[in-house]
């Protein structure tokens, strides 16, 4: 379980306006580099890396700084299969009627479809 991090507001570190602008532009540039991943790697990821990533995710701001996040790390092949089957059922409904035509046109160049084999091929899933 992730423990809430309580730091007094007095620990807030401010920056001069010029540095805030530089930092904000740099942060925005980094975020613009993100992309939806369409290729997956089946190599295992060290458990310590996963735990550190979840520790970082668990610090996301929340009301009253309670961080009510819960994460499940799934590596069991049978459970990953169940998740894949449920996800593909939802995806078929999406592609065959729920999705607006505009969205389907935007997805077409990406070559996505309801099939999600990576949900079983991934060494683990995080939900």
mmCIF file of C-alpha atoms in Angstrom:
data_model
loop_
_atom_site.group_PDB
_atom_site.id
_atom_site.type_symbol
_atom_site.label_atom_id
_atom_site.label_comp_id
_atom_site.label_asym_id
_atom_site.label_seq_id
_atom_site.Cartn_x
_atom_site.Cartn_y
_atom_site.Cartn_z
ATOM 1 C CA UNK A 1 0.000 0.000 0.000
ATOM 2 C CA UNK A 2 1.280 3.444 -0.858
ATOM 3 C CA UNK A 3 1.499 5.808 2.067
ATOM 4 C CA UNK A 4 0.387 9.428 1.539
ATOM 5 C CA UNK A 5 3.254 11.870 1.471
ATOM 6 C CA UNK A 6 2.600 14.764 3.821
ATOM 7 C CA UNK A 7 4.822 17.762 3.435
ATOM 8 C CA UNK A 8 3.982 21.131 4.896
ATOM 9 C CA UNK A 9 3.107 23.834 2.424
ATOM 10 C CA UNK A 10 6.117 25.702 3.762
ATOM 11 C CA UNK A 11 8.274 23.142 1.926
ATOM 12 C CA UNK A 12 6.970 24.495 -1.400
ATOM 13 C CA UNK A 13 9.833 25.592 -3.639
ATOM 14 C CA UNK A 14 9.031 28.639 -5.751
ATOM 15 C CA UNK A 15 10.884 29.768 -8.847
ATOM 16 C CA UNK A 16 11.480 33.182 -10.387
ATOM 17 C CA UNK A 17 9.065 33.916 -13.285
ATOM 18 C CA UNK A 18 11.802 33.521 -15.912
ATOM 19 C CA UNK A 19 12.719 30.085 -14.594
ATOM 20 C CA UNK A 20 9.043 29.107 -14.353
ATOM 21 C CA UNK A 21 8.657 29.928 -18.050
ATOM 22 C CA UNK A 22 11.706 27.870 -19.016
ATOM 23 C CA UNK A 23 10.566 24.944 -16.866
ATOM 24 C CA UNK A 24 6.990 25.129 -18.202
ATOM 25 C CA UNK A 25 8.184 25.170 -21.827
ATOM 26 C CA UNK A 26 10.541 22.274 -21.179
ATOM 27 C CA UNK A 27 7.786 20.271 -19.492
ATOM 28 C CA UNK A 28 5.404 20.963 -22.367
ATOM 29 C CA UNK A 29 8.030 19.920 -24.934
ATOM 30 C CA UNK A 30 8.611 16.666 -23.055
ATOM 31 C CA UNK A 31 4.881 15.915 -22.905
ATOM 32 C CA UNK A 32 4.492 16.590 -26.637
ATOM 33 C CA UNK A 33 6.968 13.772 -27.293
ATOM 34 C CA UNK A 34 4.554 11.221 -25.821
ATOM 35 C CA UNK A 35 2.752 8.901 -28.180
ATOM 36 C CA UNK A 36 0.266 6.113 -27.913
ATOM 37 C CA UNK A 37 2.243 2.901 -27.991
ATOM 38 C CA UNK A 38 1.335 0.398 -30.687
ATOM 39 C CA UNK A 39 4.349 -1.890 -30.276
ATOM 40 C CA UNK A 40 5.019 -3.834 -27.128
ATOM 41 C CA UNK A 41 8.000 -5.654 -25.721
ATOM 42 C CA UNK A 42 7.590 -8.992 -24.001
ATOM 43 C CA UNK A 43 10.872 -8.726 -22.064
ATOM 44 C CA UNK A 44 10.392 -8.838 -18.309
ATOM 45 C CA UNK A 45 10.708 -5.639 -16.317
ATOM 46 C CA UNK A 46 12.472 -5.819 -12.950
ATOM 47 C CA UNK A 47 9.974 -5.776 -10.104
ATOM 48 C CA UNK A 48 11.881 -2.912 -8.451
ATOM 49 C CA UNK A 49 11.327 -0.746 -11.558
ATOM 50 C CA UNK A 50 7.590 -1.454 -11.458
ATOM 51 C CA UNK A 51 7.443 -0.675 -7.751
ATOM 52 C CA UNK A 52 9.300 2.625 -8.214
ATOM 53 C CA UNK A 53 6.980 3.618 -11.070
ATOM 54 C CA UNK A 54 3.952 2.855 -8.916
ATOM 55 C CA UNK A 55 5.452 4.851 -6.056
ATOM 56 C CA UNK A 56 5.783 7.812 -8.444
ATOM 57 C CA UNK A 57 2.232 7.346 -9.785
ATOM 58 C CA UNK A 58 0.916 7.155 -6.239
ATOM 59 C CA UNK A 59 2.126 10.672 -5.510
ATOM 60 C CA UNK A 60 -0.298 12.253 -7.986
ATOM 61 C CA UNK A 61 -2.189 15.093 -6.258
ATOM 62 C CA UNK A 62 -5.620 14.327 -4.892
ATOM 63 C CA UNK A 63 -8.234 15.906 -2.653
ATOM 64 C CA UNK A 64 -6.929 16.329 0.893
ATOM 65 C CA UNK A 65 -3.717 14.686 -0.359
ATOM 66 C CA UNK A 66 -5.225 11.256 0.335
ATOM 67 C CA UNK A 67 -3.892 9.575 -2.852
ATOM 68 C CA UNK A 68 -6.727 7.038 -2.975
ATOM 69 C CA UNK A 69 -5.090 5.181 -5.868
ATOM 70 C CA UNK A 70 -5.014 1.410 -5.970
ATOM 71 C CA UNK A 71 -2.862 -0.510 -8.427
ATOM 72 C CA UNK A 72 -3.010 -4.172 -9.354
ATOM 73 C CA UNK A 73 0.041 -5.774 -10.954
ATOM 74 C CA UNK A 74 -1.106 -8.804 -12.922
ATOM 75 C CA UNK A 75 1.292 -11.480 -14.114
ATOM 76 C CA UNK A 76 -0.867 -14.604 -13.908
ATOM 77 C CA UNK A 77 -1.347 -15.907 -17.498
ATOM 78 C CA UNK A 78 -4.925 -17.060 -16.864
ATOM 79 C CA UNK A 79 -5.949 -13.669 -15.494
ATOM 80 C CA UNK A 80 -4.213 -11.836 -18.341
ATOM 81 C CA UNK A 81 -6.200 -14.072 -20.754
ATOM 82 C CA UNK A 82 -9.483 -13.125 -19.025
ATOM 83 C CA UNK A 83 -8.562 -9.449 -19.249
ATOM 84 C CA UNK A 84 -7.720 -9.811 -22.935
ATOM 85 C CA UNK A 85 -11.033 -11.543 -23.662
ATOM 86 C CA UNK A 86 -13.021 -8.842 -21.846
ATOM 87 C CA UNK A 87 -11.043 -6.034 -23.500
ATOM 88 C CA UNK A 88 -11.520 -7.524 -26.964
ATOM 89 C CA UNK A 89 -15.256 -7.858 -26.360
ATOM 90 C CA UNK A 90 -15.426 -4.147 -25.485
ATOM 91 C CA UNK A 91 -13.232 -3.240 -28.454
ATOM 92 C CA UNK A 92 -15.458 -5.190 -30.871
ATOM 93 C CA UNK A 93 -18.475 -3.252 -29.572
ATOM 94 C CA UNK A 94 -16.515 -0.017 -30.008
ATOM 95 C CA UNK A 95 -15.352 -0.712 -33.563
ATOM 96 C CA UNK A 96 -18.715 -2.166 -34.625
ATOM 97 C CA UNK A 97 -21.065 0.590 -33.564
ATOM 98 C CA UNK A 98 -20.078 2.682 -30.574
ATOM 99 C CA UNK A 99 -17.226 4.616 -32.147
ATOM 100 C CA UNK A 100 -18.081 7.738 -34.145
ATOM 101 C CA UNK A 101 -17.034 7.523 -37.780
ATOM 102 C CA UNK A 102 -14.606 10.417 -37.263
ATOM 103 C CA UNK A 103 -12.795 8.443 -34.574
ATOM 104 C CA UNK A 104 -12.604 5.322 -36.761
ATOM 105 C CA UNK A 105 -11.104 7.383 -39.596
ATOM 106 C CA UNK A 106 -8.486 8.774 -37.189
ATOM 107 C CA UNK A 107 -7.619 5.243 -36.024
ATOM 108 C CA UNK A 108 -7.423 3.745 -39.536
ATOM 109 C CA UNK A 109 -3.825 4.825 -40.309
ATOM 110 C CA UNK A 110 -2.675 3.297 -37.022
ATOM 111 C CA UNK A 111 -3.888 -0.146 -38.024
ATOM 112 C CA UNK A 112 -5.590 -0.811 -34.712
ATOM 113 C CA UNK A 113 -8.409 -3.292 -34.376
ATOM 114 C CA UNK A 114 -10.229 -5.169 -31.609
ATOM 115 C CA UNK A 115 -7.461 -7.770 -31.283
ATOM 116 C CA UNK A 116 -5.245 -7.203 -28.240
ATOM 117 C CA UNK A 117 -2.746 -10.107 -28.071
ATOM 118 C CA UNK A 118 -0.253 -7.894 -26.242
ATOM 119 C CA UNK A 119 -2.435 -8.148 -23.145
ATOM 120 C CA UNK A 120 -1.235 -11.742 -22.832
ATOM 121 C CA UNK A 121 2.253 -11.222 -24.256
ATOM 122 C CA UNK A 122 3.186 -8.438 -21.831
ATOM 123 C CA UNK A 123 5.121 -9.721 -18.831
ATOM 124 C CA UNK A 124 2.573 -8.000 -16.611
ATOM 125 C CA UNK A 125 -0.386 -5.650 -16.693
ATOM 126 C CA UNK A 126 -1.025 -2.771 -14.327
ATOM 127 C CA UNK A 127 -4.589 -1.771 -13.608
#
